[in-house]
mmCIF file of C-alpha atoms in Angstrom:
data_model
loop_
_atom_site.group_PDB
_atom_site.id
_atom_site.type_symbol
_atom_site.label_atom_id
_atom_site.label_comp_id
_atom_site.label_asym_id
_atom_site.label_seq_id
_atom_site.Cartn_x
_atom_site.Cartn_y
_atom_site.Cartn_z
ATOM 1 C CA MET A 16 263.143 214.042 76.369
ATOM 2 C CA LEU A 17 264.306 211.292 78.669
ATOM 3 C CA ARG A 18 261.515 211.929 81.158
ATOM 4 C CA GLU A 19 258.892 211.236 78.449
ATOM 5 C CA THR A 20 260.690 208.066 77.392
ATOM 6 C CA ILE A 21 260.499 206.770 80.967
ATOM 7 C CA LYS A 22 256.777 207.605 81.173
ATOM 8 C CA GLN A 23 256.104 205.776 77.899
ATOM 9 C CA ALA A 24 258.108 202.752 79.093
ATOM 10 C CA THR A 25 256.038 202.712 82.298
ATOM 11 C CA VAL A 26 252.769 202.668 80.347
ATOM 12 C CA THR A 27 254.100 199.919 78.063
ATOM 13 C CA ALA A 28 255.195 197.793 81.043
ATOM 14 C CA MET A 29 251.822 198.283 82.738
ATOM 15 C CA LYS A 30 249.954 197.210 79.588
ATOM 16 C CA ALA A 31 252.210 194.171 79.256
ATOM 17 C CA GLY A 32 251.555 193.192 82.877
ATOM 18 C CA ASP A 33 255.260 193.216 83.778
ATOM 19 C CA LYS A 34 254.979 193.997 87.497
ATOM 20 C CA GLU A 35 258.715 194.059 88.291
ATOM 21 C CA ARG A 36 259.547 196.407 85.425
ATOM 22 C CA THR A 37 256.584 198.628 86.234
ATOM 23 C CA ALA A 38 257.694 198.851 89.865
ATOM 24 C CA ALA A 39 261.252 199.760 88.845
ATOM 25 C CA LEU A 40 260.025 202.420 86.408
ATOM 26 C CA ARG A 41 257.713 203.894 89.040
ATOM 27 C CA LEU A 42 260.656 204.007 91.439
ATOM 28 C CA ILE A 43 262.652 205.928 88.836
ATOM 29 C CA SER A 44 259.775 208.365 88.305
ATOM 30 C CA ALA A 45 259.428 208.905 92.064
ATOM 31 C CA LYS A 46 263.143 209.684 92.416
ATOM 32 C CA ILE A 47 262.967 212.140 89.531
ATOM 33 C CA LYS A 48 260.000 213.876 91.181
ATOM 34 C CA ASP A 49 261.979 214.081 94.431
ATOM 35 C CA ARG A 50 264.827 215.753 92.543
ATOM 36 C CA ASP A 51 262.332 218.153 90.925
ATOM 37 C CA ILE A 52 261.212 219.225 94.394
ATOM 38 C CA GLU A 53 264.847 219.707 95.473
ATOM 39 C CA GLN A 54 265.451 221.862 92.392
ATOM 40 C CA ARG A 55 262.741 224.322 93.406
ATOM 41 C CA THR A 56 265.024 225.718 96.114
ATOM 42 C CA ALA A 57 268.320 225.223 94.287
ATOM 43 C CA ALA A 58 270.415 228.285 93.528
ATOM 44 C CA LYS A 59 271.180 227.023 90.031
ATOM 45 C CA PRO A 60 268.604 224.503 88.717
ATOM 46 C CA MET A 61 269.822 221.744 86.395
ATOM 47 C CA GLU A 62 268.710 221.238 82.818
ATOM 48 C CA ASP A 63 265.935 218.594 82.604
ATOM 49 C CA ASP A 64 267.816 215.755 80.869
ATOM 50 C CA ALA A 65 270.915 216.435 82.972
ATOM 51 C CA LEU A 66 268.774 216.144 86.112
ATOM 52 C CA VAL A 67 267.272 212.842 84.960
ATOM 53 C CA ILE A 68 270.680 211.402 83.998
ATOM 54 C CA ASP A 69 272.218 212.500 87.296
ATOM 55 C CA THR A 70 269.335 210.884 89.191
ATOM 56 C CA LEU A 71 269.677 207.645 87.210
ATOM 57 C CA GLN A 72 273.440 207.549 87.800
ATOM 58 C CA LYS A 73 272.946 207.913 91.549
ATOM 59 C CA MET A 74 270.299 205.204 91.541
ATOM 60 C CA ALA A 75 272.588 202.872 89.555
ATOM 61 C CA LYS A 76 275.450 203.484 91.979
ATOM 62 C CA GLN A 77 273.188 202.687 94.928
ATOM 63 C CA ARG A 78 272.040 199.465 93.271
ATOM 64 C CA ARG A 79 275.636 198.342 92.570
ATOM 65 C CA GLU A 80 276.595 198.932 96.202
ATOM 66 C CA SER A 81 273.503 197.067 97.418
ATOM 67 C CA ILE A 82 274.189 194.130 95.098
ATOM 68 C CA GLN A 83 277.724 193.827 96.438
ATOM 69 C CA MET A 84 276.553 193.956 100.078
ATOM 70 C CA TYR A 85 273.744 191.464 99.512
ATOM 71 C CA GLU A 86 276.058 189.027 97.741
ATOM 72 C CA GLU A 87 278.629 189.295 100.518
ATOM 73 C CA GLY A 88 275.859 188.675 103.059
ATOM 74 C CA GLY A 89 274.528 185.646 101.192
ATOM 75 C CA ARG A 90 271.218 187.329 100.324
ATOM 76 C CA ASP A 91 271.045 186.248 96.700
ATOM 77 C CA GLU A 92 267.281 186.858 96.348
ATOM 78 C CA LEU A 93 267.711 190.525 97.322
ATOM 79 C CA ALA A 94 270.765 190.844 95.069
ATOM 80 C CA ALA A 95 268.702 189.477 92.159
ATOM 81 C CA LYS A 96 265.970 192.076 92.803
ATOM 82 C CA GLU A 97 268.554 194.872 92.821
ATOM 83 C CA LYS A 98 270.131 193.534 89.611
ATOM 84 C CA ALA A 99 266.740 193.578 87.882
ATOM 85 C CA GLU A 100 266.204 197.206 88.954
ATOM 86 C CA LEU A 101 269.733 198.103 87.820
ATOM 87 C CA GLU A 102 269.053 196.668 84.350
ATOM 88 C CA VAL A 103 265.969 198.872 83.981
ATOM 89 C CA ILE A 104 267.858 201.965 85.207
ATOM 90 C CA GLU A 105 270.777 201.336 82.839
ATOM 91 C CA GLU A 106 268.411 201.180 79.838
ATOM 92 C CA PHE A 107 267.903 204.931 80.140
ATOM 93 C CA LEU A 108 271.494 205.932 80.844
ATOM 94 C CA PRO A 109 273.728 207.000 77.961
ATOM 95 C CA THR A 110 276.385 204.492 76.949
ATOM 96 C CA GLN A 111 279.324 204.798 79.325
ATOM 97 C CA MET A 112 282.823 205.573 78.043
ATOM 98 C CA SER A 113 285.187 202.611 77.916
ATOM 99 C CA GLU A 114 288.339 202.519 80.016
ATOM 100 C CA GLU A 115 290.471 203.356 76.970
ATOM 101 C CA GLU A 116 288.278 206.330 76.029
ATOM 102 C CA THR A 117 288.312 207.562 79.622
ATOM 103 C CA ARG A 118 292.090 207.302 79.922
ATOM 104 C CA ALA A 119 292.463 209.170 76.609
ATOM 105 C CA ALA A 120 290.161 211.937 77.868
ATOM 106 C CA ILE A 121 292.196 212.144 81.097
ATOM 107 C CA GLU A 122 295.455 212.473 79.178
ATOM 108 C CA SER A 123 293.939 215.137 76.920
ATOM 109 C CA ILE A 124 292.741 217.180 79.890
ATOM 110 C CA LYS A 125 296.085 216.744 81.651
ATOM 111 C CA ALA A 126 297.873 218.115 78.591
ATOM 112 C CA GLU A 127 295.474 221.060 78.262
ATOM 113 C CA LEU A 128 295.769 222.019 81.926
ATOM 114 C CA GLY A 129 299.483 221.274 82.217
ATOM 115 C CA ALA A 130 298.721 218.934 85.115
ATOM 116 C CA ASP A 131 301.651 216.827 86.268
ATOM 117 C CA SER A 132 301.239 216.132 89.997
ATOM 118 C CA MET A 133 298.647 215.034 92.533
ATOM 119 C CA LYS A 134 298.103 218.714 93.400
ATOM 120 C CA ASP A 135 296.319 219.037 90.050
ATOM 121 C CA MET A 136 293.916 216.152 90.647
ATOM 122 C CA GLY A 137 291.017 218.432 91.620
ATOM 123 C CA ARG A 138 291.375 220.529 88.488
ATOM 124 C CA VAL A 139 291.587 217.460 86.247
ATOM 125 C CA MET A 140 288.587 215.809 87.928
ATOM 126 C CA GLY A 141 286.567 219.034 87.708
ATOM 127 C CA GLU A 142 287.225 219.403 84.003
ATOM 128 C CA LEU A 143 286.564 215.689 83.395
ATOM 129 C CA LYS A 144 283.232 215.967 85.194
ATOM 130 C CA ALA A 145 282.304 219.144 83.317
ATOM 131 C CA ARG A 146 282.930 217.513 79.942
ATOM 132 C CA HIS A 147 281.950 213.871 80.444
ATOM 133 C CA ALA A 148 279.839 213.521 83.616
ATOM 134 C CA ALA A 149 276.868 211.942 81.828
ATOM 135 C CA VAL A 150 278.898 209.173 80.184
ATOM 136 C CA LEU A 151 281.519 208.486 82.839
ATOM 137 C CA ASP A 152 281.734 206.516 86.074
ATOM 138 C CA MET A 153 283.445 209.168 88.192
ATOM 139 C CA GLY A 154 284.437 206.612 90.847
ATOM 140 C CA LYS A 155 286.539 204.613 88.404
ATOM 141 C CA ALA A 156 287.776 207.767 86.675
ATOM 142 C CA SER A 157 289.101 209.096 89.976
ATOM 143 C CA GLY A 158 291.378 206.068 90.341
ATOM 144 C CA TRP A 159 292.595 206.406 86.777
ATOM 145 C CA VAL A 160 293.336 210.123 87.231
ATOM 146 C CA LYS A 161 295.262 209.271 90.391
ATOM 147 C CA ASP A 162 297.285 206.607 88.505
ATOM 148 C CA SER A 163 297.951 209.026 85.686
ATOM 149 C CA LEU A 164 299.178 211.814 87.964
ATOM 150 C CA SER A 165 301.398 209.670 90.182
#
């Protein structure tokens, strides 16, 4: 289980005295606990690994946005801190699909659904997310689906 892997990595980082890594791993654990609390009232709770992956993906997206803003604002020290956290987060995410693999998956789904116009974008995106959400950057995929349908 991914949750156990993160706990073991936290213990290892603490024993090694790596304060930055320990802090990042504790941040990940705190976010996962927050999501656990949210799931208590959810109509349809997520599977455990799916919950952890979804949480990590959201955290990674936040870090990428922060890095971009800090770099644009000339705050390189804060950007470096965010990059270090992003590296730790990405260690636990499944390997992302390449652009070629993503475009092939989009074309396959388009063919299956008979999608040929922008009206079908929602259906294609929904199916893409259902099949590949854990290994796909949905932000980039959205642009590629839009290109493919136009």
